[in-house]
PDB file of C-alpha atoms in Angstrom:
ATOM      1  CA  MET A   7     -12.568   5.434  -1.115  1.00 47.00           C
ATOM      2  CA  ALA A   8     -12.702   4.894   2.629  1.00 53.00           C
ATOM      3  CA  ARG A   9     -13.693   1.250   2.081  1.00 52.00           C
ATOM      4  CA  GLY A  10     -10.401   0.261   0.408  1.00 51.00           C
ATOM      5  CA  PRO A  11      -8.127   0.278   3.464  1.00 54.00           C
ATOM      6  CA  ARG A  12     -10.699  -1.527   5.625  1.00 52.00           C
ATOM      7  CA  GLU A  13     -11.051  -4.329   3.081  1.00 54.00           C
ATOM      8  CA  ASP A  14      -7.250  -4.627   2.893  1.00 53.00           C
ATOM      9  CA  ARG A  15      -7.038  -4.749   6.678  1.00 54.00           C
ATOM     10  CA  GLY A  16      -9.596  -7.571   6.801  1.00 53.00           C
ATOM     11  CA  ARG A  17      -7.641  -9.573   4.233  1.00 54.00           C
ATOM     12  CA  GLU A  18      -4.371  -8.917   6.103  1.00 54.00           C
ATOM     13  CA  GLU A  19      -5.846 -10.083   9.417  1.00 57.00           C
ATOM     14  CA  SER A  20      -6.986 -13.357   7.834  1.00 62.00           C
ATOM     15  CA  GLU A  21      -3.357 -14.051   6.841  1.00 85.00           C
ATOM     16  CA  LEU A  22      -2.136 -13.767  10.438  1.00 89.00           C
ATOM     17  CA  ILE A  23      -0.573 -16.773  12.151  1.00 90.00           C
ATOM     18  CA  GLU A  24      -2.154 -17.404  15.554  1.00 93.00           C
ATOM     19  CA  LYS A  25      -0.433 -19.605  18.146  1.00 92.00           C
ATOM     20  CA  LEU A  26      -1.981 -20.554  21.476  1.00 93.00           C
ATOM     21  CA  VAL A  27       0.802 -20.672  24.069  1.00 93.00           C
ATOM     22  CA  GLY A  28      -1.208 -21.645  27.111  1.00 92.00           C
ATOM     23  CA  ILE A  29      -4.511 -21.715  28.935  1.00 94.00           C
ATOM     24  CA  ASN A  30      -4.757 -21.366  32.715  1.00 94.00           C
ATOM     25  CA  ARG A  31      -7.803 -22.424  34.703  1.00 94.00           C
ATOM     26  CA  VAL A  32      -8.448 -20.617  37.961  1.00 91.00           C
ATOM     27  CA  ALA A  33     -11.163 -21.366  40.501  1.00 93.00           C
ATOM     28  CA  LYS A  34     -13.000 -18.967  42.758  1.00 92.00           C
ATOM     29  CA  VAL A  35     -14.681 -20.709  45.682  1.00 94.00           C
ATOM     30  CA  VAL A  36     -18.154 -19.342  46.361  1.00 93.00           C
ATOM     31  CA  LYS A  37     -21.091 -20.409  48.497  1.00 92.00           C
ATOM     32  CA  GLY A  38     -22.477 -22.836  45.884  1.00 90.00           C
ATOM     33  CA  GLY A  39     -19.130 -24.409  44.935  1.00 92.00           C
ATOM     34  CA  ARG A  40     -16.409 -23.341  42.535  1.00 93.00           C
ATOM     35  CA  ARG A  41     -16.572 -20.816  39.702  1.00 93.00           C
ATOM     36  CA  PHE A  42     -14.007 -21.431  37.008  1.00 94.00           C
ATOM     37  CA  GLY A  43     -12.313 -18.800  34.896  1.00 95.00           C
ATOM     38  CA  PHE A  44      -9.806 -19.148  32.085  1.00 96.00           C
ATOM     39  CA  ALA A  45      -6.780 -17.111  31.037  1.00 95.00           C
ATOM     40  CA  ALA A  46      -5.316 -17.526  27.534  1.00 95.00           C
ATOM     41  CA  LEU A  47      -1.922 -16.446  26.208  1.00 95.00           C
ATOM     42  CA  MET A  48      -1.684 -15.962  22.421  1.00 94.00           C
ATOM     43  CA  ILE A  49       1.002 -15.073  19.880  1.00 94.00           C
ATOM     44  CA  VAL A  50      -0.045 -13.471  16.580  1.00 95.00           C
ATOM     45  CA  GLY A  51       2.249 -12.743  13.635  1.00 93.00           C
ATOM     46  CA  ASP A  52       2.164 -12.168   9.899  1.00 91.00           C
ATOM     47  CA  GLY A  53       5.175 -14.367   9.067  1.00 87.00           C
ATOM     48  CA  ARG A  54       6.957 -11.360   7.534  1.00 88.00           C
ATOM     49  CA  GLY A  55       8.471  -9.536  10.506  1.00 88.00           C
ATOM     50  CA  ARG A  56       5.486  -8.456  12.609  1.00 91.00           C
ATOM     51  CA  VAL A  57       4.489 -10.194  15.828  1.00 93.00           C
ATOM     52  CA  GLY A  58       2.514  -9.496  18.991  1.00 94.00           C
ATOM     53  CA  PHE A  59       1.329 -11.231  22.135  1.00 94.00           C
ATOM     54  CA  GLY A  60      -1.852 -10.927  24.141  1.00 95.00           C
ATOM     55  CA  HIS A  61      -3.440 -12.113  27.350  1.00 95.00           C
ATOM     56  CA  GLY A  62      -7.186 -12.613  27.743  1.00 95.00           C
ATOM     57  CA  LYS A  63      -9.344 -13.700  30.665  1.00 95.00           C
ATOM     58  CA  ALA A  64     -12.954 -14.894  30.598  1.00 95.00           C
ATOM     59  CA  ARG A  65     -15.364 -17.446  32.042  1.00 95.00           C
ATOM     60  CA  GLU A  66     -15.232 -19.536  28.830  1.00 94.00           C
ATOM     61  CA  VAL A  67     -12.140 -20.739  26.909  1.00 94.00           C
ATOM     62  CA  PRO A  68     -13.164 -19.472  23.416  1.00 94.00           C
ATOM     63  CA  GLU A  69     -13.900 -16.009  24.789  1.00 96.00           C
ATOM     64  CA  ALA A  70     -10.538 -15.886  26.584  1.00 95.00           C
ATOM     65  CA  ILE A  71      -8.761 -16.894  23.353  1.00 95.00           C
ATOM     66  CA  ARG A  72     -10.662 -14.246  21.365  1.00 95.00           C
ATOM     67  CA  LYS A  73      -9.715 -11.537  23.872  1.00 95.00           C
ATOM     68  CA  ALA A  74      -6.058 -12.629  23.865  1.00 95.00           C
ATOM     69  CA  THR A  75      -5.982 -12.629  20.054  1.00 94.00           C
ATOM     70  CA  GLU A  76      -7.439  -9.111  19.896  1.00 95.00           C
ATOM     71  CA  ALA A  77      -4.858  -7.885  22.438  1.00 95.00           C
ATOM     72  CA  ALA A  78      -2.058  -9.504  20.417  1.00 94.00           C
ATOM     73  CA  LYS A  79      -3.224  -7.823  17.195  1.00 93.00           C
ATOM     74  CA  ARG A  80      -3.301  -4.425  18.936  1.00 93.00           C
ATOM     75  CA  GLY A  81       0.230  -4.830  20.316  1.00 90.00           C
ATOM     76  CA  MET A  82       2.090  -6.021  17.215  1.00 91.00           C
ATOM     77  CA  VAL A  83       5.681  -4.839  16.742  1.00 91.00           C
ATOM     78  CA  ARG A  84       7.921  -4.882  13.657  1.00 90.00           C
ATOM     79  CA  VAL A  85      11.228  -6.753  13.907  1.00 89.00           C
ATOM     80  CA  PRO A  86      13.917  -6.294  11.234  1.00 87.00           C
ATOM     81  CA  LEU A  87      15.014  -9.625   9.736  1.00 87.00           C
ATOM     82  CA  ARG A  88      18.137 -10.418   7.708  1.00 86.00           C
ATOM     83  CA  GLU A  89      17.192 -11.922   4.334  1.00 85.00           C
ATOM     84  CA  GLY A  90      13.704 -12.449   5.799  1.00 81.00           C
ATOM     85  CA  ARG A  91      14.885 -15.580   7.613  1.00 83.00           C
ATOM     86  CA  THR A  92      17.035 -14.740  10.670  1.00 88.00           C
ATOM     87  CA  LEU A  93      18.048 -11.986  13.088  1.00 88.00           C
ATOM     88  CA  HIS A  94      20.686  -9.397  12.217  1.00 87.00           C
ATOM     89  CA  HIS A  95      22.731  -9.927  15.384  1.00 88.00           C
ATOM     90  CA  ASP A  96      22.821 -11.681  18.752  1.00 90.00           C
ATOM     91  CA  ILE A  97      20.407 -10.261  21.338  1.00 92.00           C
ATOM     92  CA  HIS A  98      19.866 -10.610  25.088  1.00 93.00           C
ATOM     93  CA  GLY A  99      16.583  -9.766  26.783  1.00 92.00           C
ATOM     94  CA  HIS A 100      15.093  -9.990  30.229  1.00 92.00           C
ATOM     95  CA  TYR A 101      11.866  -9.451  32.065  1.00 93.00           C
ATOM     96  CA  GLY A 102      11.577 -10.298  35.753  1.00 90.00           C
ATOM     97  CA  ALA A 103      13.341 -13.618  36.294  1.00 90.00           C
ATOM     98  CA  GLY A 104      13.076 -14.466  32.583  1.00 88.00           C
ATOM     99  CA  ARG A 105      16.277 -14.091  30.595  1.00 92.00           C
ATOM    100  CA  VAL A 106      16.676 -15.025  26.941  1.00 92.00           C
ATOM    101  CA  VAL A 107      19.607 -15.227  24.528  1.00 93.00           C
ATOM    102  CA  MET A 108      18.980 -15.234  20.775  1.00 92.00           C
ATOM    103  CA  ARG A 109      21.572 -15.752  18.051  1.00 92.00           C
ATOM    104  CA  SER A 110      21.321 -15.464  14.282  1.00 89.00           C
ATOM    105  CA  ALA A 111      22.015 -18.717  12.451  1.00 88.00           C
ATOM    106  CA  GLU A 112      23.152 -20.072   9.100  1.00 89.00           C
ATOM    107  CA  PRO A 113      20.582 -21.175   6.497  1.00 89.00           C
ATOM    108  CA  GLY A 114      19.245 -24.647   7.227  1.00 89.00           C
ATOM    109  CA  THR A 115      19.665 -24.418  10.998  1.00 89.00           C
ATOM    110  CA  GLY A 116      15.943 -24.151  11.696  1.00 90.00           C
ATOM    111  CA  ILE A 117      14.315 -22.812  14.844  1.00 91.00           C
ATOM    112  CA  ILE A 118      16.213 -24.086  17.850  1.00 92.00           C
ATOM    113  CA  ALA A 119      14.117 -22.690  20.679  1.00 90.00           C
ATOM    114  CA  GLY A 120      11.752 -24.066  23.252  1.00 86.00           C
ATOM    115  CA  GLY A 121       8.217 -23.398  24.345  1.00 86.00           C
ATOM    116  CA  PRO A 122       6.801 -19.910  23.857  1.00 90.00           C
ATOM    117  CA  MET A 123       9.939 -18.666  22.081  1.00 92.00           C
ATOM    118  CA  ARG A 124       9.389 -21.174  19.267  1.00 92.00           C
ATOM    119  CA  ALA A 125       5.822 -19.912  18.802  1.00 92.00           C
ATOM    120  CA  ILE A 126       7.083 -16.322  18.583  1.00 92.00           C
ATOM    121  CA  PHE A 127       9.689 -17.177  15.933  1.00 92.00           C
ATOM    122  CA  GLU A 128       7.207 -19.209  13.878  1.00 91.00           C
ATOM    123  CA  ALA A 129       4.668 -16.363  13.908  1.00 92.00           C
ATOM    124  CA  LEU A 130       7.423 -13.818  13.175  1.00 90.00           C
ATOM    125  CA  GLY A 131       8.608 -15.711  10.096  1.00 89.00           C
ATOM    126  CA  VAL A 132      12.111 -16.487  11.351  1.00 89.00           C
ATOM    127  CA  GLN A 133      13.438 -19.703   9.812  1.00 89.00           C
ATOM    128  CA  ASP A 134      16.938 -19.927  11.311  1.00 90.00           C
ATOM    129  CA  VAL A 135      17.674 -18.957  14.907  1.00 91.00           C
ATOM    130  CA  VAL A 136      19.263 -20.405  18.020  1.00 93.00           C
ATOM    131  CA  ALA A 137      17.626 -19.285  21.266  1.00 93.00           C
ATOM    132  CA  LYS A 138      17.966 -20.197  24.916  1.00 93.00           C
ATOM    133  CA  SER A 139      15.804 -19.318  27.889  1.00 92.00           C
ATOM    134  CA  VAL A 140      17.824 -18.893  31.069  1.00 91.00           C
ATOM    135  CA  GLY A 141      16.001 -18.569  34.368  1.00 87.00           C
ATOM    136  CA  THR A 142      12.265 -18.943  34.620  1.00 87.00           C
ATOM    137  CA  ALA A 143      10.106 -21.311  32.594  1.00 88.00           C
ATOM    138  CA  ASN A 144       7.056 -19.099  33.196  1.00 92.00           C
ATOM    139  CA  PRO A 145       5.593 -18.491  29.707  1.00 92.00           C
ATOM    140  CA  HIS A 146       4.480 -14.920  30.509  1.00 92.00           C
ATOM    141  CA  ASN A 147       7.940 -13.809  31.606  1.00 93.00           C
ATOM    142  CA  MET A 148       9.637 -15.736  28.796  1.00 93.00           C
ATOM    143  CA  ILE A 149       7.453 -14.036  26.168  1.00 93.00           C
ATOM    144  CA  ARG A 150       8.000 -10.576  27.650  1.00 93.00           C
ATOM    145  CA  ALA A 151      11.767 -11.195  27.813  1.00 93.00           C
ATOM    146  CA  THR A 152      11.740 -12.308  24.168  1.00 92.00           C
ATOM    147  CA  PHE A 153       9.834  -9.188  23.125  1.00 92.00           C
ATOM    148  CA  ASP A 154      12.264  -7.069  25.167  1.00 93.00           C
ATOM    149  CA  ALA A 155      15.121  -8.579  23.159  1.00 92.00           C
ATOM    150  CA  LEU A 156      13.334  -8.269  19.807  1.00 90.00           C
ATOM    151  CA  SER A 157      12.611  -4.591  20.500  1.00 89.00           C
ATOM    152  CA  ARG A 158      16.392  -4.037  20.770  1.00 87.00           C
ATOM    153  CA  SER A 159      17.053  -5.634  17.381  1.00 86.00           C
ATOM    154  CA  VAL A 160      18.327  -3.147  14.796  1.00 84.00           C
ATOM    155  CA  SER A 161      19.194  -3.544  11.120  1.00 83.00           C
ATOM    156  CA  PRO A 162      22.350  -2.135   9.519  1.00 78.00           C
ATOM    157  CA  ARG A 163      20.114   0.300   7.638  1.00 82.00           C
ATOM    158  CA  MET A 164      18.765   1.700  10.934  1.00 85.00           C
ATOM    159  CA  VAL A 165      22.290   2.013  12.385  1.00 82.00           C
ATOM    160  CA  ALA A 166      23.541   3.785   9.255  1.00 83.00           C
ATOM    161  CA  GLN A 167      20.596   6.181   9.277  1.00 82.00           C
ATOM    162  CA  ARG A 168      21.158   7.026  12.954  1.00 84.00           C
ATOM    163  CA  ARG A 169      24.865   7.678  12.351  1.00 84.00           C
ATOM    164  CA  GLY A 170      24.297   9.595   9.106  1.00 84.00           C
ATOM    165  CA  LYS A 171      26.333   7.124   7.022  1.00 81.00           C
ATOM    166  CA  LYS A 172      25.706   4.721   4.157  1.00 82.00           C
ATOM    167  CA  VAL A 173      24.875   1.093   4.883  1.00 80.00           C
ATOM    168  CA  SER A 174      28.020  -0.013   3.030  1.00 79.00           C
ATOM    169  CA  ASP A 175      30.148   2.211   5.322  1.00 79.00           C
ATOM    170  CA  VAL A 176      28.664   0.620   8.453  1.00 77.00           C
ATOM    171  CA  LEU A 177      29.202  -2.932   7.148  1.00 75.00           C
ATOM    172  CA  THR A 178      32.629  -2.185   5.623  1.00 63.00           C
ATOM    173  CA  VAL A 179      34.036  -0.814   8.882  1.00 53.00           C
ATOM    174  CA  ARG A 180      33.056  -4.019  10.647  1.00 51.00           C
ATOM    175  CA  ARG A 181      34.730  -6.210   7.998  1.00 50.00           C
ATOM    176  CA  GLU A 182      37.950  -4.190   8.106  1.00 52.00           C
ATOM    177  CA  GLY A 183      38.054  -4.612  11.905  1.00 51.00           C
ATOM    178  CA  ASP A 184      37.740  -8.384  11.506  1.00 55.00           C
ATOM    179  CA  GLU A 185      40.662  -8.497   9.045  1.00 55.00           C
ATOM    180  CA  ASP A 186      42.890  -6.441  11.364  1.00 54.00           C
ATOM    181  CA  ALA A 187      42.186  -8.810  14.240  1.00 53.00           C
ATOM    182  CA  ALA A 188      43.151 -11.823  12.107  1.00 48.00           C
TER     183      ALA A 188
END
């Protein structure tokens, strides 16, 4: 019976979406010349609300990518999605000088995001989102800022559970407030 979950895990890992965000080459000057090393930044997701990122360093590119992929798989987080296609609400995130703004979007909008943020949304399974990176263009900080924002994302079900109410009560109160304002 112990073999069942391991086989399922192997099949699940093969379904993961892997995106290479960037590779950095660094040189260490030694007596005989230069020694090159490589650093890879990877995004891994299942396309159904789980995503992670990883950083790997090695002397060879394939080894750095493998290490980054393993780190990304270990650090995957679950993000609640509305209708499996967009975010529940607008979110702001920051990390260092990286600041990101993400907004839910109507069906058919697509992924309007640049660079590493696009890779995150594609691996996450988001189909409609509008996102903007404000501040740094450094991929490491942009990814960490995006994950900071995604970690703050909550679904109406989670809000209702925290408040001890029904989901319909949480959503109804919001709609009534909108009608009063109009």
